[in-house]
Each structure stands twice: as C-alpha cells, then as structure tokens.
Amino acid sequence: MILRAASIAGILALASVAPAATLPMWARELMTASAAAAATDADALVLLDHVDVSIGTDGRMRTTRRYAVLIHDRAGREAASVHSVYVPGSSSVKTIRGWIAKGNVVRDVDTRAMVDTALVNNDVYNDVRVRRLSAKDEVAAGEMFVAELESEEQMLFSQFEWTMQHQWPTRHLRRTLNLPEGWRATS
C-alpha cells in the first residue's frame, strides 16, 4: 500500500491536535505546593488523600476520592496506586482516572494499568471485587501521581470505616461525610 504525501500530512496533522492530558484543577493547585514537599527523606509523600461521601435520601452512597502523591525514589513507586472495593449488583465503580505530572508535562496513566479482580481469590461464594489503578511501572522519581475515583452503592449497612493512616507521610488527609437533612452521624 502506498500512502501519498497528502495522506501522511493529514495523519500527522490529526496526531498533533490530539488533546493533551490535563490535570483536574485541584491537582494543578497541588503542583505549586509539591516543590516545598520535596524536602522529606521518605520514599513518597502523599500530598492529598480526600474521600468525600454523600448519602442521598434514597440510601445511595456516592464516594469521590482525590489522591495525589509525590514520588521521591524507586521504593516510593508503590504509593502510585489507588483502588475501590465493590459488590456487583449493589455497587459500582463509576470512574477511575490517573495522571502523572512533572512540571508542565502531564500524561494519562495507561488504561492497561487498571485491573479488576476478586478481592479474595480462594472463596467460591464471595462476589466482592476490587478495581485497582497502579502506575508504579510508569512513574519515576520526582513525578506526581494523581488519581480520581468515583463509586456508587446502595448502602447495605449504615456504617463504614475510613483508613486514616498511610505507609508514607501525608500532608493533607480529609474525610467528608454529607448526610441528608434529619440524618446524623455518630462514631
């Protein structure tokens, strides 16, 4: 097959207008703070881990997680991973998206880095699954891994747990619970 010069030029023109990866606004704001964060001896530094849970009057729980980590060295690449646990039929992972950024250069995490698997492999009657996005093979020292997750589930139990500690030091850890009017939370 012979391609004409005009066809090749058209293909190159289409490739040059492909949209570049763009970080969400909240992550762009963290980019300026990440320069000051480089002064730690840890393998990685979690800049933000924010989980926002909103419960509707219909009993559906919508969860959004924003996560950003600055990778300092090879061992810290393990921090470039997020996951969401769900049960098919009563919950779902709506989106998981990841980016890697350094300076003004931003790239999307390869979608082949996403894995959906059983949470427990040796249990025949357990339908609980986990969807994981890991960029540990793509991220390098000095880069920031950024991720957003959205999930939704019908609440089976009116209680849940929040993990509040990481293997790596954390700058900002937030947990937000939004309840319908008349509901209250206790701990």
PDB file of C-alpha atoms in Angstrom:
ATOM      1  CA  MET A   1       0.000   0.000   0.000  1.00  0.00           C
ATOM      2  CA  ILE A   2       1.393   3.380  -0.983  1.00  0.00           C
ATOM      3  CA  LEU A   3       0.473   6.448   1.026  1.00  0.00           C
ATOM      4  CA  ARG A   4       0.524   9.777  -0.682  1.00  0.00           C
ATOM      5  CA  ALA A   5       2.323  12.724   0.884  1.00  0.00           C
ATOM      6  CA  ALA A   6      -1.010  14.496   1.414  1.00  0.00           C
ATOM      7  CA  SER A   7      -2.358  11.491   3.352  1.00  0.00           C
ATOM      8  CA  ILE A   8       0.725  11.360   5.563  1.00  0.00           C
ATOM      9  CA  ALA A   9       0.492  15.102   6.211  1.00  0.00           C
ATOM     10  CA  GLY A  10      -3.188  14.678   7.153  1.00  0.00           C
ATOM     11  CA  ILE A  11      -2.358  11.875   9.587  1.00  0.00           C
ATOM     12  CA  LEU A  12       0.414  13.960  11.172  1.00  0.00           C
ATOM     13  CA  ALA A  13      -1.937  16.937  11.459  1.00  0.00           C
ATOM     14  CA  LEU A  14      -4.533  14.791  13.254  1.00  0.00           C
ATOM     15  CA  ALA A  15      -1.902  13.451  15.631  1.00  0.00           C
ATOM     16  CA  SER A  16      -0.714  16.947  16.503  1.00  0.00           C
ATOM     17  CA  VAL A  17      -4.208  18.118  17.550  1.00  0.00           C
ATOM     18  CA  ALA A  18      -4.870  15.172  19.862  1.00  0.00           C
ATOM     19  CA  PRO A  19      -5.897  16.527  23.267  1.00  0.00           C
ATOM     20  CA  ALA A  20      -3.098  16.681  25.816  1.00  0.00           C
ATOM     21  CA  ALA A  21      -3.610  15.238  29.268  1.00  0.00           C
ATOM     22  CA  THR A  22      -4.930  17.839  31.687  1.00  0.00           C
ATOM     23  CA  LEU A  23      -4.866  17.628  35.455  1.00  0.00           C
ATOM     24  CA  PRO A  24      -8.022  18.496  37.399  1.00  0.00           C
ATOM     25  CA  MET A  25      -7.951  21.980  38.962  1.00  0.00           C
ATOM     26  CA  TRP A  26      -7.415  20.647  42.498  1.00  0.00           C
ATOM     27  CA  ALA A  27      -4.298  18.767  41.338  1.00  0.00           C
ATOM     28  CA  ARG A  28      -2.902  21.809  39.498  1.00  0.00           C
ATOM     29  CA  GLU A  29      -3.104  23.727  42.757  1.00  0.00           C
ATOM     30  CA  LEU A  30      -1.090  20.964  44.447  1.00  0.00           C
ATOM     31  CA  MET A  31       1.661  21.230  41.828  1.00  0.00           C
ATOM     32  CA  THR A  32       2.817  24.533  43.303  1.00  0.00           C
ATOM     33  CA  ALA A  33       2.894  23.046  46.808  1.00  0.00           C
ATOM     34  CA  SER A  34       4.816  19.955  45.698  1.00  0.00           C
ATOM     35  CA  ALA A  35       8.105  21.833  45.278  1.00  0.00           C
ATOM     36  CA  ALA A  36       8.211  22.556  49.008  1.00  0.00           C
ATOM     37  CA  ALA A  37       7.276  18.937  49.728  1.00  0.00           C
ATOM     38  CA  ALA A  38      10.475  17.614  48.173  1.00  0.00           C
ATOM     39  CA  ALA A  39      12.409  18.146  51.407  1.00  0.00           C
ATOM     40  CA  THR A  40      11.456  14.841  53.040  1.00  0.00           C
ATOM     41  CA  ASP A  41      13.527  11.673  53.421  1.00  0.00           C
ATOM     42  CA  ALA A  42      10.538   9.390  52.766  1.00  0.00           C
ATOM     43  CA  ASP A  43      10.247   7.289  49.594  1.00  0.00           C
ATOM     44  CA  ALA A  44       6.980   9.073  48.770  1.00  0.00           C
ATOM     45  CA  LEU A  45       4.892  11.885  50.212  1.00  0.00           C
ATOM     46  CA  VAL A  46       1.087  11.838  49.984  1.00  0.00           C
ATOM     47  CA  LEU A  47       0.119  15.425  49.218  1.00  0.00           C
ATOM     48  CA  LEU A  48      -3.642  14.840  49.408  1.00  0.00           C
ATOM     49  CA  ASP A  49      -5.977  11.971  50.223  1.00  0.00           C
ATOM     50  CA  HIS A  50      -9.545  13.289  50.293  1.00  0.00           C
ATOM     51  CA  VAL A  51     -12.551  10.971  50.467  1.00  0.00           C
ATOM     52  CA  ASP A  52     -15.956  12.647  50.111  1.00  0.00           C
ATOM     53  CA  VAL A  53     -19.039  10.537  50.867  1.00  0.00           C
ATOM     54  CA  SER A  54     -22.533  11.815  50.081  1.00  0.00           C
ATOM     55  CA  ILE A  55     -25.573   9.817  51.128  1.00  0.00           C
ATOM     56  CA  GLY A  56     -28.854  10.511  49.388  1.00  0.00           C
ATOM     57  CA  THR A  57     -32.324  10.192  50.844  1.00  0.00           C
ATOM     58  CA  ASP A  58     -32.690   7.073  48.694  1.00  0.00           C
ATOM     59  CA  GLY A  59     -29.894   5.372  50.678  1.00  0.00           C
ATOM     60  CA  ARG A  60     -27.391   5.507  47.818  1.00  0.00           C
ATOM     61  CA  MET A  61     -23.870   6.359  48.835  1.00  0.00           C
ATOM     62  CA  ARG A  62     -21.723   8.253  46.347  1.00  0.00           C
ATOM     63  CA  THR A  63     -17.996   8.353  47.061  1.00  0.00           C
ATOM     64  CA  THR A  64     -15.355  10.503  45.427  1.00  0.00           C
ATOM     65  CA  ARG A  65     -11.668  10.144  46.246  1.00  0.00           C
ATOM     66  CA  ARG A  66      -8.936  12.546  45.235  1.00  0.00           C
ATOM     67  CA  TYR A  67      -5.388  11.312  45.724  1.00  0.00           C
ATOM     68  CA  ALA A  68      -2.010  12.841  44.911  1.00  0.00           C
ATOM     69  CA  VAL A  69       1.433  11.558  45.864  1.00  0.00           C
ATOM     70  CA  LEU A  70       4.915  12.837  45.120  1.00  0.00           C
ATOM     71  CA  ILE A  71       7.347  10.016  44.361  1.00  0.00           C
ATOM     72  CA  HIS A  72      10.870  10.525  45.737  1.00  0.00           C
ATOM     73  CA  ASP A  73      12.640   7.321  44.773  1.00  0.00           C
ATOM     74  CA  ARG A  74      12.192   3.847  43.306  1.00  0.00           C
ATOM     75  CA  ALA A  75      10.763   2.348  46.520  1.00  0.00           C
ATOM     76  CA  GLY A  76       8.112   5.087  46.646  1.00  0.00           C
ATOM     77  CA  ARG A  77       6.562   3.988  43.343  1.00  0.00           C
ATOM     78  CA  GLU A  78       4.309   1.620  45.328  1.00  0.00           C
ATOM     79  CA  ALA A  79       2.412   4.727  46.516  1.00  0.00           C
ATOM     80  CA  ALA A  80       1.253   5.384  42.929  1.00  0.00           C
ATOM     81  CA  SER A  81      -1.803   3.161  43.261  1.00  0.00           C
ATOM     82  CA  VAL A  82      -5.473   3.521  44.187  1.00  0.00           C
ATOM     83  CA  HIS A  83      -8.311   1.028  44.440  1.00  0.00           C
ATOM     84  CA  SER A  84     -12.037   0.749  45.036  1.00  0.00           C
ATOM     85  CA  VAL A  85     -13.840  -2.267  46.511  1.00  0.00           C
ATOM     86  CA  TYR A  86     -17.332  -3.060  45.234  1.00  0.00           C
ATOM     87  CA  VAL A  87     -20.007  -5.767  45.091  1.00  0.00           C
ATOM     88  CA  PRO A  88     -21.538  -6.294  41.624  1.00  0.00           C
ATOM     89  CA  GLY A  89     -25.272  -5.684  41.671  1.00  0.00           C
ATOM     90  CA  SER A  90     -25.310  -3.358  44.681  1.00  0.00           C
ATOM     91  CA  SER A  91     -22.336  -1.105  43.965  1.00  0.00           C
ATOM     92  CA  SER A  92     -20.191   0.021  41.074  1.00  0.00           C
ATOM     93  CA  VAL A  93     -17.020   1.902  40.307  1.00  0.00           C
ATOM     94  CA  LYS A  94     -18.110   4.750  38.032  1.00  0.00           C
ATOM     95  CA  THR A  95     -14.662   6.099  37.133  1.00  0.00           C
ATOM     96  CA  ILE A  96     -11.022   5.722  37.992  1.00  0.00           C
ATOM     97  CA  ARG A  97      -8.652   8.073  36.253  1.00  0.00           C
ATOM     98  CA  GLY A  98      -4.960   8.710  36.817  1.00  0.00           C
ATOM     99  CA  TRP A  99      -2.294  11.142  35.678  1.00  0.00           C
ATOM    100  CA  ILE A 100       1.449  11.514  36.092  1.00  0.00           C
ATOM    101  CA  ALA A 101       2.838  15.037  36.223  1.00  0.00           C
ATOM    102  CA  LYS A 102       6.195  16.756  36.485  1.00  0.00           C
ATOM    103  CA  GLY A 103       6.416  20.474  35.885  1.00  0.00           C
ATOM    104  CA  ASN A 104       4.219  21.361  32.902  1.00  0.00           C
ATOM    105  CA  VAL A 105       4.339  17.840  31.470  1.00  0.00           C
ATOM    106  CA  VAL A 106       1.206  15.778  32.197  1.00  0.00           C
ATOM    107  CA  ARG A 107       0.345  12.360  30.840  1.00  0.00           C
ATOM    108  CA  ASP A 108      -2.563   9.989  31.405  1.00  0.00           C
ATOM    109  CA  VAL A 109      -1.890   6.733  33.204  1.00  0.00           C
ATOM    110  CA  ASP A 110      -2.151   3.880  30.724  1.00  0.00           C
ATOM    111  CA  THR A 111      -5.602   2.256  30.996  1.00  0.00           C
ATOM    112  CA  ARG A 112      -3.909  -1.132  30.770  1.00  0.00           C
ATOM    113  CA  ALA A 113      -2.668  -0.401  34.301  1.00  0.00           C
ATOM    114  CA  MET A 114      -6.226  -0.953  35.598  1.00  0.00           C
ATOM    115  CA  VAL A 115      -7.083  -4.376  36.993  1.00  0.00           C
ATOM    116  CA  ASP A 116     -10.470  -5.690  38.126  1.00  0.00           C
ATOM    117  CA  THR A 117     -10.252  -8.850  40.201  1.00  0.00           C
ATOM    118  CA  ALA A 118     -11.853 -10.805  43.035  1.00  0.00           C
ATOM    119  CA  LEU A 119     -10.951  -9.367  46.423  1.00  0.00           C
ATOM    120  CA  VAL A 120     -10.471 -12.880  47.814  1.00  0.00           C
ATOM    121  CA  ASN A 121      -9.262 -15.487  45.347  1.00  0.00           C
ATOM    122  CA  ASN A 122      -9.899 -18.649  47.365  1.00  0.00           C
ATOM    123  CA  ASP A 123     -13.561 -18.068  48.257  1.00  0.00           C
ATOM    124  CA  VAL A 124     -16.106 -19.549  45.826  1.00  0.00           C
ATOM    125  CA  TYR A 125     -19.156 -17.749  47.271  1.00  0.00           C
ATOM    126  CA  ASN A 126     -17.630 -14.282  47.670  1.00  0.00           C
ATOM    127  CA  ASP A 127     -18.585 -11.747  44.979  1.00  0.00           C
ATOM    128  CA  VAL A 128     -16.623  -8.814  46.423  1.00  0.00           C
ATOM    129  CA  ARG A 129     -14.328  -7.312  43.805  1.00  0.00           C
ATOM    130  CA  VAL A 130     -11.624  -4.664  43.675  1.00  0.00           C
ATOM    131  CA  ARG A 131     -10.726  -2.345  40.815  1.00  0.00           C
ATOM    132  CA  ARG A 132      -7.157  -1.054  41.052  1.00  0.00           C
ATOM    133  CA  LEU A 133      -5.206   1.525  39.085  1.00  0.00           C
ATOM    134  CA  SER A 134      -1.451   1.264  39.538  1.00  0.00           C
ATOM    135  CA  ALA A 135       1.123   3.489  37.877  1.00  0.00           C
ATOM    136  CA  LYS A 136       4.122   2.061  39.703  1.00  0.00           C
ATOM    137  CA  ASP A 137       5.628   0.879  36.404  1.00  0.00           C
ATOM    138  CA  GLU A 138       5.099   4.279  34.744  1.00  0.00           C
ATOM    139  CA  VAL A 139       6.016   6.799  37.437  1.00  0.00           C
ATOM    140  CA  ALA A 140       9.582   7.921  38.179  1.00  0.00           C
ATOM    141  CA  ALA A 141      11.307   9.781  40.997  1.00  0.00           C
ATOM    142  CA  GLY A 142      10.339  13.446  41.070  1.00  0.00           C
ATOM    143  CA  GLU A 143       6.941  12.862  39.461  1.00  0.00           C
ATOM    144  CA  MET A 144       3.500  13.256  40.995  1.00  0.00           C
ATOM    145  CA  PHE A 145       0.814  10.577  40.657  1.00  0.00           C
ATOM    146  CA  VAL A 146      -2.736  11.969  40.718  1.00  0.00           C
ATOM    147  CA  ALA A 147      -5.963   9.954  40.733  1.00  0.00           C
ATOM    148  CA  GLU A 148      -9.715  10.454  40.983  1.00  0.00           C
ATOM    149  CA  LEU A 149     -12.190   7.695  41.781  1.00  0.00           C
ATOM    150  CA  GLU A 150     -15.971   7.764  41.825  1.00  0.00           C
ATOM    151  CA  SER A 151     -18.140   4.942  43.088  1.00  0.00           C
ATOM    152  CA  GLU A 152     -21.770   4.438  43.999  1.00  0.00           C
ATOM    153  CA  GLU A 153     -23.501   1.839  46.122  1.00  0.00           C
ATOM    154  CA  GLN A 154     -26.769   1.033  47.781  1.00  0.00           C
ATOM    155  CA  MET A 155     -25.983   1.090  51.486  1.00  0.00           C
ATOM    156  CA  LEU A 156     -26.409  -2.385  52.927  1.00  0.00           C
ATOM    157  CA  PHE A 157     -25.214  -1.307  56.367  1.00  0.00           C
ATOM    158  CA  SER A 158     -25.355   2.147  57.862  1.00  0.00           C
ATOM    159  CA  GLN A 159     -21.735   2.041  58.966  1.00  0.00           C
ATOM    160  CA  PHE A 160     -18.381   2.170  57.259  1.00  0.00           C
ATOM    161  CA  GLU A 161     -14.709   2.570  58.109  1.00  0.00           C
ATOM    162  CA  TRP A 162     -12.178   5.112  56.956  1.00  0.00           C
ATOM    163  CA  THR A 163      -8.496   4.315  56.880  1.00  0.00           C
ATOM    164  CA  MET A 164      -6.632   7.282  58.300  1.00  0.00           C
ATOM    165  CA  GLN A 165      -3.000   6.219  58.030  1.00  0.00           C
ATOM    166  CA  HIS A 166      -0.625   5.567  55.164  1.00  0.00           C
ATOM    167  CA  GLN A 167       2.705   3.827  54.861  1.00  0.00           C
ATOM    168  CA  TRP A 168       4.047   7.189  53.678  1.00  0.00           C
ATOM    169  CA  PRO A 169       3.899  10.597  55.370  1.00  0.00           C
ATOM    170  CA  THR A 170       0.793  12.571  54.460  1.00  0.00           C
ATOM    171  CA  ARG A 171       0.355  16.337  54.128  1.00  0.00           C
ATOM    172  CA  HIS A 172      -3.442  16.556  53.902  1.00  0.00           C
ATOM    173  CA  LEU A 173      -5.853  13.770  54.795  1.00  0.00           C
ATOM    174  CA  ARG A 174      -9.554  14.649  54.675  1.00  0.00           C
ATOM    175  CA  ARG A 175     -12.728  12.663  55.131  1.00  0.00           C
ATOM    176  CA  THR A 176     -16.031  14.388  54.409  1.00  0.00           C
ATOM    177  CA  LEU A 177     -19.498  12.982  55.125  1.00  0.00           C
ATOM    178  CA  ASN A 178     -22.579  14.672  53.638  1.00  0.00           C
ATOM    179  CA  LEU A 179     -25.868  13.438  55.081  1.00  0.00           C
ATOM    180  CA  PRO A 180     -29.489  14.154  54.137  1.00  0.00           C
ATOM    181  CA  GLU A 181     -31.439  16.511  56.370  1.00  0.00           C
ATOM    182  CA  GLY A 182     -32.534  14.763  59.553  1.00  0.00           C
ATOM    183  CA  TRP A 183     -29.761  12.176  59.484  1.00  0.00           C
ATOM    184  CA  ARG A 184     -26.903  12.244  61.976  1.00  0.00           C
ATOM    185  CA  ALA A 185     -23.536  10.543  62.256  1.00  0.00           C
ATOM    186  CA  THR A 186     -22.007   9.022  65.374  1.00  0.00           C
ATOM    187  CA  SER A 187     -18.630   7.469  65.915  1.00  0.00           C
TER     188      SER A 187
END
